[in-house]
XYZ file of C-alpha atoms in Angstrom:
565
model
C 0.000 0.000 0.000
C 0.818 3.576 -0.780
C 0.908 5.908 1.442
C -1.309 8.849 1.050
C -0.048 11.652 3.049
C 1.668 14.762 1.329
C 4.984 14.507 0.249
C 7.652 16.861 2.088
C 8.733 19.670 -0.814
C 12.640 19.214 -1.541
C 14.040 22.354 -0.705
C 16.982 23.137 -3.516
C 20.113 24.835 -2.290
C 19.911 28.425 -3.016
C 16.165 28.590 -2.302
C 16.414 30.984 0.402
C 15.324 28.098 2.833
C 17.325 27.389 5.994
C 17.587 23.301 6.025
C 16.730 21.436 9.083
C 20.321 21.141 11.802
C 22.005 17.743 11.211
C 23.426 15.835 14.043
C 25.607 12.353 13.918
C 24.176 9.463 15.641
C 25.687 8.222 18.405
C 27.800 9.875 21.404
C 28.926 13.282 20.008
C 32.848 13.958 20.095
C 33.514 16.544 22.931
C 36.023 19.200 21.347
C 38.041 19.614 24.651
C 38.698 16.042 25.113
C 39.538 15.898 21.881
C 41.962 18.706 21.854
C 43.672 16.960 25.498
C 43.917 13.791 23.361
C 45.933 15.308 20.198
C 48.223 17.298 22.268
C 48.761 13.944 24.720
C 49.598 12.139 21.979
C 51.554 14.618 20.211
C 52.409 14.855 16.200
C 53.666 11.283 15.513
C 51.941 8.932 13.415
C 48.468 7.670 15.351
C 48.940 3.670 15.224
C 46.066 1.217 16.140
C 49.181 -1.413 17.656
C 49.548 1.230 20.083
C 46.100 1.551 21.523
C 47.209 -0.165 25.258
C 49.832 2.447 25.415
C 47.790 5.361 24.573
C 45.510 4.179 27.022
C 48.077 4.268 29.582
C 49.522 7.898 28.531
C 45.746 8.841 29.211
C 45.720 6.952 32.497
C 48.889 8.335 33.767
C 48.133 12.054 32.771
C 44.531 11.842 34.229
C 44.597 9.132 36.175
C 41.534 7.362 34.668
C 40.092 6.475 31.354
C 36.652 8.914 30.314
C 33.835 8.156 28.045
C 34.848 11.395 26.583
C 38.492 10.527 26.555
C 38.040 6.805 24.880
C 35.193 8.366 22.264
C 38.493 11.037 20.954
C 40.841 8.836 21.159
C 39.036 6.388 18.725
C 38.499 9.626 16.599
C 42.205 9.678 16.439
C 43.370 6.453 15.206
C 40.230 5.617 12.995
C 38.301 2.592 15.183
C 35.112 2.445 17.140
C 34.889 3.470 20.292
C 33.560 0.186 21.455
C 36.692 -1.406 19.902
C 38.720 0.916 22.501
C 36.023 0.056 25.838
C 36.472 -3.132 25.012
C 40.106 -3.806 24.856
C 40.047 -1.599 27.962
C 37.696 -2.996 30.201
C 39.666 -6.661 29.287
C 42.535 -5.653 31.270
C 42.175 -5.258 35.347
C 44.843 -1.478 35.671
C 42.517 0.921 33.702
C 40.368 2.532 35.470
C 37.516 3.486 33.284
C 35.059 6.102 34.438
C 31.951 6.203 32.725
C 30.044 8.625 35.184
C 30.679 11.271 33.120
C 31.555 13.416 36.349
C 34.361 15.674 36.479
C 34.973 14.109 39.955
C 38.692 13.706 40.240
C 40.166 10.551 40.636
C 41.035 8.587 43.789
C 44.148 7.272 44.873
C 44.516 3.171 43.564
C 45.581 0.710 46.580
C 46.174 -2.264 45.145
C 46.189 -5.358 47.452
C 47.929 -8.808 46.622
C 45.421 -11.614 47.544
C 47.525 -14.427 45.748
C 48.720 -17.152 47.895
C 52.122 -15.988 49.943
C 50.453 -12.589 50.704
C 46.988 -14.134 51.900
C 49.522 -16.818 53.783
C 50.459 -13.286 55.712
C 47.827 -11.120 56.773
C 46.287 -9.554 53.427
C 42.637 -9.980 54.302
C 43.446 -8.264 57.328
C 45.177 -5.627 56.043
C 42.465 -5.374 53.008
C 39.683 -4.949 56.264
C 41.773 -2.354 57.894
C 42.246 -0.115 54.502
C 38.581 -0.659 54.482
C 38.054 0.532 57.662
C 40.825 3.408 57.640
C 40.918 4.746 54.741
C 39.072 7.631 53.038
C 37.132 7.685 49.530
C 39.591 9.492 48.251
C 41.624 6.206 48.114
C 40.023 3.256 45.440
C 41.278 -0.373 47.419
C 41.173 -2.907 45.287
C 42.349 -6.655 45.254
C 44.832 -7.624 42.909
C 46.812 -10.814 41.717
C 50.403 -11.520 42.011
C 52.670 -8.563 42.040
C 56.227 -10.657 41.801
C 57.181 -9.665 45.359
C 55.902 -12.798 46.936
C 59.012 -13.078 49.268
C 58.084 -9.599 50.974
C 54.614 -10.494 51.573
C 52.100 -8.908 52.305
C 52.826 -6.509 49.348
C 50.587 -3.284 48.368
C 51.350 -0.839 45.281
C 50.096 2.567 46.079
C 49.906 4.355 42.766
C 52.776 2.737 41.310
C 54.918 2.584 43.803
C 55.252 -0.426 45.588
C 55.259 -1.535 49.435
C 56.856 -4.645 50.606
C 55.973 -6.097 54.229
C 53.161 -3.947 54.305
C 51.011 -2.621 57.020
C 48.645 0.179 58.031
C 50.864 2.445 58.756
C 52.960 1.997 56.084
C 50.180 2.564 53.257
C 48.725 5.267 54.938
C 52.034 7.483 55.277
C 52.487 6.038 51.363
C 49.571 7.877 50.904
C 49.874 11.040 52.320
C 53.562 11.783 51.024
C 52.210 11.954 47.572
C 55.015 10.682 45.749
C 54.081 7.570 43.760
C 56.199 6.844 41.344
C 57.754 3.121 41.199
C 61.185 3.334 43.199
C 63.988 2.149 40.663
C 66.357 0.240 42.715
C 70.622 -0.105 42.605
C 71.466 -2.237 39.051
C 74.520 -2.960 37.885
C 75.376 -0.006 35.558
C 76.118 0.065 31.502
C 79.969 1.385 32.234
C 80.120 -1.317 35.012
C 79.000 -4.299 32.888
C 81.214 -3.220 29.915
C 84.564 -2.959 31.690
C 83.324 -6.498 33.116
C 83.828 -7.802 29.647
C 79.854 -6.822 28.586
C 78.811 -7.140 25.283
C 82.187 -7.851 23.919
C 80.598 -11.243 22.516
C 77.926 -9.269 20.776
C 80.904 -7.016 19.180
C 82.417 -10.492 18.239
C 79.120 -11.451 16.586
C 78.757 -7.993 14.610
C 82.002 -7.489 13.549
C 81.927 -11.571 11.804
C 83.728 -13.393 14.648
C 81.322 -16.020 15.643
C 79.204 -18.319 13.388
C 75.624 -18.351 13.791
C 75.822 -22.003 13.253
C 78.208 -22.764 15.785
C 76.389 -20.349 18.143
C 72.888 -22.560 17.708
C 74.828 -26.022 18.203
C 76.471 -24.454 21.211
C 73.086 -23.707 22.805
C 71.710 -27.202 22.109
C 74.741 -29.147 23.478
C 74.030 -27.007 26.704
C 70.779 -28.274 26.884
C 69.507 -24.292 27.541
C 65.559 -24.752 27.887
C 62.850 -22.256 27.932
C 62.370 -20.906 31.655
C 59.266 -19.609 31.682
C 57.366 -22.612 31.990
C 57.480 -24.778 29.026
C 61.078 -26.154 28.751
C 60.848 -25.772 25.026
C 64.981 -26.269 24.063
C 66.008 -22.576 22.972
C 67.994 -24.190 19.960
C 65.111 -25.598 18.447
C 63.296 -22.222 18.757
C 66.235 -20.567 17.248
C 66.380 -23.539 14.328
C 63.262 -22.722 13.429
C 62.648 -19.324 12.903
C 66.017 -19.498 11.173
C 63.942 -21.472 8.537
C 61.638 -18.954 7.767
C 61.545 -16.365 5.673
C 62.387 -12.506 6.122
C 61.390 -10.618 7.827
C 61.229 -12.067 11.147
C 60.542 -10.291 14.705
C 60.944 -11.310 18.083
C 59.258 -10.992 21.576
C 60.284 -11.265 25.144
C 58.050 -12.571 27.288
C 58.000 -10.623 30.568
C 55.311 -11.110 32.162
C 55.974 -13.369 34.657
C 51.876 -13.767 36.555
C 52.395 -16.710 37.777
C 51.736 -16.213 41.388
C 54.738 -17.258 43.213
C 57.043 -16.090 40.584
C 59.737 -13.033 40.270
C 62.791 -14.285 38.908
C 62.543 -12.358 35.880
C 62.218 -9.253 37.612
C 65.062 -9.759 40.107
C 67.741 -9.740 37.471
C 66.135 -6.653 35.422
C 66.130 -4.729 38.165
C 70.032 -6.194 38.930
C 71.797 -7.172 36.009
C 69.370 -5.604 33.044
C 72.432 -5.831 30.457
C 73.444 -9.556 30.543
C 69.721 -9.983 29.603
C 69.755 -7.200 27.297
C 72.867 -8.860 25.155
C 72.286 -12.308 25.312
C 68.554 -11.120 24.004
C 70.216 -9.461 20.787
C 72.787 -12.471 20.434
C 69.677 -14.651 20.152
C 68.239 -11.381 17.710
C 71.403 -11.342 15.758
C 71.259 -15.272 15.294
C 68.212 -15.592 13.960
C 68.317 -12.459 11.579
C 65.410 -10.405 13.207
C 64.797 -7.167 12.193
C 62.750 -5.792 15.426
C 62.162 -6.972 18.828
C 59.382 -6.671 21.015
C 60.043 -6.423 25.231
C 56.828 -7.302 26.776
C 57.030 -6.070 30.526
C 54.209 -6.249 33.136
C 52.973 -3.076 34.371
C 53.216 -4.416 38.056
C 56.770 -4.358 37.359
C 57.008 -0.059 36.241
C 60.379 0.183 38.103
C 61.795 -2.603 35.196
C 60.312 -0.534 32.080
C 61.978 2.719 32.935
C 65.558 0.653 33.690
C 64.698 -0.477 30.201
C 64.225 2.435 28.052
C 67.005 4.422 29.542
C 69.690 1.591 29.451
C 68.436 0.632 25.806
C 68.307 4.223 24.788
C 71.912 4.168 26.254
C 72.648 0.997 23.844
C 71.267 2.755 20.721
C 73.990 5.350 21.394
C 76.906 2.863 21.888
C 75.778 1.581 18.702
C 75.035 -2.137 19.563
C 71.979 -2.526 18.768
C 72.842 -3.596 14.625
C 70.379 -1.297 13.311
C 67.223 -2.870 15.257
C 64.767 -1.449 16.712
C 63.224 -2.184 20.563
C 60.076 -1.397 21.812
C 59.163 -1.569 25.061
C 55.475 -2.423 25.507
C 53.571 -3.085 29.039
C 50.775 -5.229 29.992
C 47.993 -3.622 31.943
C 47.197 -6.354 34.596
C 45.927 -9.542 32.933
C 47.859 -13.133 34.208
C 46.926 -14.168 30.645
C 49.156 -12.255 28.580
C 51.623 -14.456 30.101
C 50.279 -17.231 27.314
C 52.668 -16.674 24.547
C 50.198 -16.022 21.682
C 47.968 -13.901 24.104
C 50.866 -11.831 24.323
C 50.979 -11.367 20.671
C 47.892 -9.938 20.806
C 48.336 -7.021 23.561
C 51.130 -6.100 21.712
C 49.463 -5.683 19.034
C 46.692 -3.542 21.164
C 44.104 -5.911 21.243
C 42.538 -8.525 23.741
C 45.105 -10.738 25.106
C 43.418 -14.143 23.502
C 45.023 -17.015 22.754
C 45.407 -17.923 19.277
C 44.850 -21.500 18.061
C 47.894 -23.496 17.176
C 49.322 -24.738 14.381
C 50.308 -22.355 13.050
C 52.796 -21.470 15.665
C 54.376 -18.021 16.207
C 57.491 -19.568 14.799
C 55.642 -19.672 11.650
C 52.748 -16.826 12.004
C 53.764 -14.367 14.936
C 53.642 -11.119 15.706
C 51.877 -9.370 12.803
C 51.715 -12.624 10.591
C 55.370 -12.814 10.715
C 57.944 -15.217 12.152
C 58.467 -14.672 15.515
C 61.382 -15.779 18.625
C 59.666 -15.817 21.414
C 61.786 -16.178 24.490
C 60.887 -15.664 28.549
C 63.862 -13.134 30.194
C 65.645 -15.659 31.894
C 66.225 -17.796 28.885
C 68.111 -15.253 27.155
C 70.162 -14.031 30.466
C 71.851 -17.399 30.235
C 73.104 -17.120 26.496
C 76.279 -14.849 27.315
C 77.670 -17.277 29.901
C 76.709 -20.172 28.101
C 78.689 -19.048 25.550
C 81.691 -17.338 26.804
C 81.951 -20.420 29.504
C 81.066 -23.456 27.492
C 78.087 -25.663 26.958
C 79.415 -27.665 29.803
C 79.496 -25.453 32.271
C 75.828 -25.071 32.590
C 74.473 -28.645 31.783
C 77.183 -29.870 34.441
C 75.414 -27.800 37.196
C 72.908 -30.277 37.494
C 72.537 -32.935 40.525
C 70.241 -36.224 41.053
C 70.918 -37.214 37.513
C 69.468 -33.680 35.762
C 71.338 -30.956 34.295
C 71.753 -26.865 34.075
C 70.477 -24.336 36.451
C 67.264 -22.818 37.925
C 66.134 -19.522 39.329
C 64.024 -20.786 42.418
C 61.988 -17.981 42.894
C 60.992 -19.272 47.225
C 58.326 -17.555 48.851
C 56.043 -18.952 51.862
C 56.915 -20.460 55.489
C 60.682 -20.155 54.889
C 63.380 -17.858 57.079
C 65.226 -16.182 54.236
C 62.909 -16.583 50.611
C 64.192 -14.657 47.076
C 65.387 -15.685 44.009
C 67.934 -18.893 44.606
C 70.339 -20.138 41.828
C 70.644 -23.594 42.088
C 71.547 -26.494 40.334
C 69.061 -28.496 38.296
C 67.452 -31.449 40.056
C 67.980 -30.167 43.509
C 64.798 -31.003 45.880
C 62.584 -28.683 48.076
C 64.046 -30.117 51.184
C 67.454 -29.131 50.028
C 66.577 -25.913 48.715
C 64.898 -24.821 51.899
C 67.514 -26.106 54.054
C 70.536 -25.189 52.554
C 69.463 -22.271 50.369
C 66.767 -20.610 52.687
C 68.301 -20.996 56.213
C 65.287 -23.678 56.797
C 61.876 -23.128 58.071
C 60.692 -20.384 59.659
C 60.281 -20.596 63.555
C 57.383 -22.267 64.805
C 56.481 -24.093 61.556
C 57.124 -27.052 59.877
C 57.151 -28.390 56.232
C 53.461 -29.482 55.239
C 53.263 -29.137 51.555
C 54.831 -27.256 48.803
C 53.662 -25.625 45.252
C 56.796 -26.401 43.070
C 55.524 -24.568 40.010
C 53.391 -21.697 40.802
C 49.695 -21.803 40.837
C 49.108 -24.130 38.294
C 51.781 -26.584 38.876
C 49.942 -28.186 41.708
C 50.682 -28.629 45.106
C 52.688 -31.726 46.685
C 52.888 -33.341 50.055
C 55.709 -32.676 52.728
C 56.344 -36.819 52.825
C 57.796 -36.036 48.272
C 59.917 -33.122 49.882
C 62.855 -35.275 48.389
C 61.564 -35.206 44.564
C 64.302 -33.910 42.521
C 62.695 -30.393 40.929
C 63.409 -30.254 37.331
C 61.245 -30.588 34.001
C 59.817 -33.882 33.465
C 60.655 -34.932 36.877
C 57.002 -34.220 38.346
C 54.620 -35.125 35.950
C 54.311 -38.831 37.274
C 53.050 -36.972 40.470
C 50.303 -35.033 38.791
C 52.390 -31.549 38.911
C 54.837 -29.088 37.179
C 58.098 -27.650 38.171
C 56.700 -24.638 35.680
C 58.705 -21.045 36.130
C 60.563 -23.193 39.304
C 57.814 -21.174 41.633
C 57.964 -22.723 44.806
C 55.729 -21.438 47.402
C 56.259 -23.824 51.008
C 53.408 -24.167 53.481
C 53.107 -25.230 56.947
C 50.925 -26.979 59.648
C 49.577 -23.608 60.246
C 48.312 -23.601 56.539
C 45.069 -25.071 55.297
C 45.276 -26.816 51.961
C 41.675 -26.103 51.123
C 42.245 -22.913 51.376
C 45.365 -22.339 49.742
C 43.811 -24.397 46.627
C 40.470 -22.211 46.744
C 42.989 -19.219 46.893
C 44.681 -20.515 43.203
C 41.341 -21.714 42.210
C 39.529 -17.973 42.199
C 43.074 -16.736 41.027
C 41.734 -18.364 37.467
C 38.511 -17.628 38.030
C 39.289 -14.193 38.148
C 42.183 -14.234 35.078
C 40.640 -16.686 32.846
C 39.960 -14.721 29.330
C 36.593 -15.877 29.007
C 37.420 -16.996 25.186
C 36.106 -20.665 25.708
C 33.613 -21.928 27.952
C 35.565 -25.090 29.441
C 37.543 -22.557 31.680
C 35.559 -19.894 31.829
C 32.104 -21.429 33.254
C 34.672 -24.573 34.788
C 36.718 -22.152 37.123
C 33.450 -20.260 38.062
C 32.076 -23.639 39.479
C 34.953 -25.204 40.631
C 34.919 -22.032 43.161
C 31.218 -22.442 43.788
C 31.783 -26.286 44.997
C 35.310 -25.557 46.955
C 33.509 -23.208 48.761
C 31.300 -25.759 50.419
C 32.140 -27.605 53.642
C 32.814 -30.971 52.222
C 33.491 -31.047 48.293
C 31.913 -33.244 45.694
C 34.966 -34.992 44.865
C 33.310 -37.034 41.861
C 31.808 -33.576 40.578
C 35.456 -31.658 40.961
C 37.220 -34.436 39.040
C 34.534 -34.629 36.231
C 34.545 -30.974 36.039
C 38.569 -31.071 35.744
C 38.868 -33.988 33.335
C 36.314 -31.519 31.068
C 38.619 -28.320 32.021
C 41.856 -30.144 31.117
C 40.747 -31.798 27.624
C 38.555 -29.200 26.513
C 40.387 -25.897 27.458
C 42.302 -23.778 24.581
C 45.363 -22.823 26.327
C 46.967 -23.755 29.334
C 45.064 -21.874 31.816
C 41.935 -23.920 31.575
C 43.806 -26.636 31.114
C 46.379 -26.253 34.777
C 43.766 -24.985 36.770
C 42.273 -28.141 38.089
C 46.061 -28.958 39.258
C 45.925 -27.717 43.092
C 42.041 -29.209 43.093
C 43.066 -32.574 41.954
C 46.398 -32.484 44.182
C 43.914 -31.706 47.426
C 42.073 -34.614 46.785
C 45.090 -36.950 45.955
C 47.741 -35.887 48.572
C 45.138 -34.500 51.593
C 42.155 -36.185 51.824
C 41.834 -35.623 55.211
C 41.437 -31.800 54.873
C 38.347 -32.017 52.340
């Protein structure tokens, strides 16, 4: 049917008419927020990678992220603004306002609730901010900050507290200053007359053979350290097979609760990692590399850019370029491929493999992925031998591992020790034993998700491939040591909402599966049959190896401590 009604006469330009105002749909682009986002950003080139980092810069001039802010900054590099809210709400550090008020913004306390820092008071201290505090302050829970050996631990602003109390937050508080404090490293000029970065000279200048370099790594049996054990020749061996050009990423963001060995020696020894990371660059023939650096760690990134900017003027870096990206608070960027994908400003998913990054990385293109510690070893294990490190071993294993030992022990931190040693050992003769009062129940020898083990396998030797028979991981070698005083249903509700909480949400295995696990830990006695039907479907089903370690401290409860549950 036609409609009958009169049509509307067209009015013609130049009739004399005044035409009818025309608005966009949609939120309207405030001019001022606009003009604070182009002068923020200044006159480089507006790149969609960078979209996490621009979010910071807006973060750490105003100290939250605005409607009005996210809406202009879309406007500037040519996405939706729903692209922008949603990469930002994914990750747990921005602060996103969407009030609208002009209400300035409060103070961040963040409090660590993983496992060593509940172990030590932080749900009382989390109650007493509570009670203490003003609203000008924003307390919020938080995962692992990588200081689990100075638990509790509390990062006001970005500056962090270790052994933390009342007192001390509060007078962190007041004095204003919160900027990350950068602690005493071993200097450029110190390293260099130390015989730094004269290998990497060799390698420029045509002295070594990337061949010989490769086989030298294998025969030393260097292994990925962040968790995998994937053998760093192999890595190198194949990205060397692909074609140009080829990038490369360093994985440094070390979640796992329990674990800081990665950030000990960047805030320490930042150059050994720094050249045996463009050895490994030079090797394989990459043209840019990627540092990857969690922003609980914002002491490490500024050690980074200034001793790299130092590098760039000593001319050793070849040519290459370095960027220095930062997470924004989310355990699963930790996933290699996840990674990929905050550095390339998106949602840190997990990709499905094959194809692996070796193949299709970073922006399609070949990529070396390597964790920090894996590529601190290459200098020594060069300049040494390939014996030298796979001789360090004991209890028939070989090399070395950064025991990063938190928990019920007198004197935790980050312990070098040989390959194969066990927990007993380590605690006795690397961590001046047990603390007074308390005696060895249990022990997590991989972090959060590489189970938990019984006091009566204290004598296991800790090393990869050594565990698995027992249902757990040695992982990033993150031992965390409990006591009598310690309950493990507790500790393995503790990891249990840890996953909850970081799980991506990207399948539903581990998603809706660490949501319920929670729901039946919480009860007084636990449906054993349920948890280990739940895990079998967690551990099969799950894309990436959250989902599928979760289930680990659950399914150690049941088979090492029956009697707790």
């Amino acid at each position: 049917m036609f409609d009958d009604a009169p049509r509307q006469k067209r009015i013609h330009p130049g009739s004399g008419q005044r035409k009818a105002p025309v608005f966009n749909k949609g939120r309207q682009l405030d001019p001022v927020a606009h003009e604070e986002i182009k002068n923020l950003l200044g006159h480089e080139e507006r790149r969609r990678e960078h979209l996490i980092e621009y979010l910071h810069i807006i973060q750490d001039t105003y100290g939250q992220l605005t409607t009005d802010h996210m809406h202009a900054l879309a406007e500037e590099i040519r996405i939706s603004t729903v692209e922008v809210y949603e990469v930002a709400s994914f990750y747990a550090h921005f602060n996103i306002d969407l009030s609208g008020s002009a209400a300035s913004p409060k103070t961040t306390v963040r409090v660590c609730d993983s496992l060593s820092c509940e172990m030590f008071g932080a749900q009382n201290l989390l109650d007493e901010l509570d009670e203490h505090l003003d609203s000008n302050a924003h307390i919020v829970r938080a995962p692992c900050m990588g200081r689990c050996d100075t638990a509790p631990v509390v990062e006001v602003g970005h500056r962090h507290i270790s052994y933390a109390n009342l007192g001390k937050v509060i007078a962190a508080i007041e004095c204003g200053d919160h900027a990350p404090e950068i602690p005493d490293y071993l200097s450029y000029e110190a390293y260099d007359e130390s015989g730094g970065y004269n290998l990497l000279r060799d390698c420029y200048v045509g002295k070594c053979d990337r061949d010989d370099l490769v086989a030298l790594i294998q025969r030393g049996g260097l292994r990925g350290m962040g968790g995998a054990g994937f053998p760093a020749s192999l890595k190198w061996k194949f990205v060397r097979e692909q074609p140009k050009p080829r990038l490369m990423a360093i994985n440094g963001d070390e979640g796992e609760p329990g674990t800081f060995k990665d950030r000990h020696y960047l805030e320490s020894d930042p150059h050994r990692f720094l050249e045996g990371m463009l050895i490994a660059a030079w090797v394989c023939e990459v043209e840019k590399i990627y540092i990857y650096v969690r922003d609980e760690y914002p002491g490490v990134r500024k050690i980074l850019l200034q001793e790299i900017e130092r590098l760039g003027t000593e001319d050793l870096l070849d040519g290459r370029q370095i960027d220095v990206r930062r997470g924004a608070g989310a355990y699963i960027c930790g996933e290699e491929s996840a990674m990929l994908d905050s550095i390339e400003g998106k949602r840190g998913l997990p990709r499905q493999k094959p194809p692996y990054p070796t193949q299709v990385g970073l922006f399609g293109q070949p990529t070396l992925i390597h964790n920090v510690e894996t590529v601190y070893w290459v200098r020594s294990l060069i300049e040494l031998g390939p014996e030298w490190f796979s001789d360090q071993g004991m209890n028939g294993c070989k090399g070395l591992h950064s025991f990063s030992v938190s928990g019920r022990v007198k004197n935790g931190g980050v312990k070098l020790a040989p390959a194969g040693i066990s927990v007993a050992e380590l605690i006795d003769d690397y961590c001046d034993g047990m603390q007074d009062g308390h005696q060895l129940k249990a022990y997590l020898p991989g972090g959060a998700s590489g189970g938990i083990l019984p006091a009566s396998l204290a004598h296991l030797p800790l090393d990869f491939g050594t565990l698995e028979e027992y249902g757990c991981l040695i992982g990033s070698a993150a031992i965390i040591v409990l006591s009598g005083q310690d309950s493990i249903k507790d500790a393995s509700l503790n990891l249990m909402r840890f996953f909850e909480d970081e799980s991506c949400g990207q399948c539903t295995p581990c998603r809706t599966g660490t949501e319920k696990a929670v729901q039946l830990m919480q009860r007084t006695t636990w449906d054993q049959d349920l948890l280990t039907e739940l895990s079998t479907v967690m551990i099969d089903a799950s894309i990436c190896g959250l989902g599928q370690a979760a289930p680990t401290p659950v399914l150690c409860a049941m088979k090492y401590f029956p009697e707790e549950l």
